[in-house]
Short mmCIF file of C-alpha atoms in Angstrom, two decimals:
data_model
loop_
_atom_site.label_atom_id
_atom_site.label_comp_id
_atom_site.label_asym_id
_atom_site.label_seq_id
_atom_site.Cartn_x
_atom_site.Cartn_y
_atom_site.Cartn_z
CA PRO A 1 77.00 302.97 210.26
CA ASP A 2 77.37 299.23 210.67
CA GLU A 3 78.16 298.89 206.95
CA LEU A 4 81.20 301.15 207.35
CA ILE A 5 82.41 299.34 210.46
CA ALA A 6 82.13 296.03 208.62
CA LEU A 7 84.46 297.42 205.92
CA ASN A 8 86.82 299.16 208.32
CA PRO A 9 86.78 298.04 211.97
CA CYS A 10 89.06 301.01 212.83
CA ARG A 11 86.01 303.21 212.19
CA THR A 12 87.90 305.73 210.13
CA VAL A 13 87.18 307.36 206.82
CA PRO A 14 87.70 307.27 203.96
CA VAL A 15 86.62 303.82 202.98
CA PHE A 16 86.93 303.32 199.24
CA VAL A 17 85.40 300.24 197.63
CA ASP A 18 86.13 299.23 194.06
CA GLY A 19 84.77 295.81 193.26
CA THR A 20 86.43 293.44 195.71
CA HIS A 21 89.06 295.99 196.77
CA VAL A 22 88.53 297.89 200.01
CA MET A 23 90.95 300.71 200.77
CA THR A 24 91.04 302.74 203.96
CA GLU A 25 94.19 304.76 203.43
CA SER A 26 93.45 308.09 201.77
CA VAL A 27 96.76 308.48 199.95
CA GLY A 28 96.58 304.90 198.70
CA ALA A 29 93.02 305.48 197.49
CA MET A 30 94.08 308.66 195.66
CA LEU A 31 96.93 306.85 193.93
CA TYR A 32 94.62 303.97 193.05
CA ILE A 33 92.00 306.27 191.53
CA ALA A 34 94.61 308.34 189.67
CA SER A 35 96.20 305.21 188.23
CA ARG A 36 93.12 303.11 187.51
CA HIS A 37 90.08 305.33 187.03
CA SER A 38 91.10 308.66 185.54
CA ALA A 39 90.32 309.70 181.98
CA ARG A 40 94.06 310.10 181.53
CA ASP A 41 97.00 309.01 183.62
CA LEU A 42 97.09 311.40 186.56
CA ALA A 43 99.79 309.57 188.50
CA VAL A 44 103.43 310.39 187.86
CA ALA A 45 105.64 307.35 187.33
CA PRO A 46 108.98 307.03 189.16
CA ASP A 47 110.92 307.49 185.91
CA GLU A 48 109.05 310.68 184.91
CA PRO A 49 110.11 314.25 185.66
CA GLY A 50 108.28 315.68 188.64
CA TYR A 51 107.88 312.36 190.48
CA ALA A 52 109.39 313.72 193.71
CA GLU A 53 107.16 316.80 193.58
CA PHE A 54 104.12 314.61 192.87
CA LEU A 55 104.78 312.53 195.99
CA GLN A 56 105.52 315.63 198.07
CA PHE A 57 102.20 317.22 197.09
CA LEU A 58 100.25 313.99 197.49
CA GLU A 59 101.51 313.45 201.05
CA LEU A 60 101.32 317.09 202.18
CA GLY A 61 97.67 317.08 203.19
CA GLU A 62 97.72 313.68 204.85
CA ALA A 63 101.01 313.73 206.73
CA GLY A 64 101.87 317.42 206.92
CA MET A 65 98.56 319.10 207.57
CA LEU A 66 96.35 316.40 209.06
CA SER A 67 98.82 314.98 211.55
CA PRO A 68 98.63 317.93 213.96
CA LEU A 69 94.83 317.82 213.78
CA ASN A 70 94.63 314.20 214.90
CA ALA A 71 94.96 315.10 218.59
CA ILE A 72 92.26 317.75 218.28
CA ILE A 73 89.85 315.50 216.41
CA SER A 74 90.47 312.54 218.71
CA SER A 75 89.94 314.60 221.86
CA LYS A 76 86.92 316.50 220.63
CA PHE A 77 84.96 313.61 219.14
CA PHE A 78 86.29 310.45 220.76
CA GLY A 79 87.56 311.55 224.15
CA PRO A 80 86.04 310.21 227.35
CA PRO A 81 83.49 312.32 229.18
CA GLY A 82 85.17 315.32 230.74
CA ALA A 83 88.15 315.21 228.35
CA THR A 84 86.54 316.34 225.12
CA GLU A 85 87.35 319.96 225.87
CA ASN A 86 90.96 319.46 226.94
CA PHE A 87 93.83 321.69 225.80
CA THR A 88 94.08 320.05 222.36
CA ALA A 89 90.44 320.79 221.50
CA ARG A 90 90.13 324.36 222.81
CA ALA A 91 90.53 327.38 220.57
CA ASP A 92 91.99 329.59 223.32
#
């Protein structure tokens, strides 16, 4: 929708709006919510035990699992006519 494009011209999701803050990076939005809007502090501070594991888990989905899917998603949904079923988007 035009409202989304106005917030994020890159046309990607998520788009998180909190007052005057607009965030389009999913990991940043998760950290923001965990630090600012949780009933208790869900973020692990750098001086706390488990900080490295917290960051590892937080980044796993975004960088580790989603990265390989970017080519598939881009080809399938944003590729030019005739290229939406190329080798990255096929299941065979």
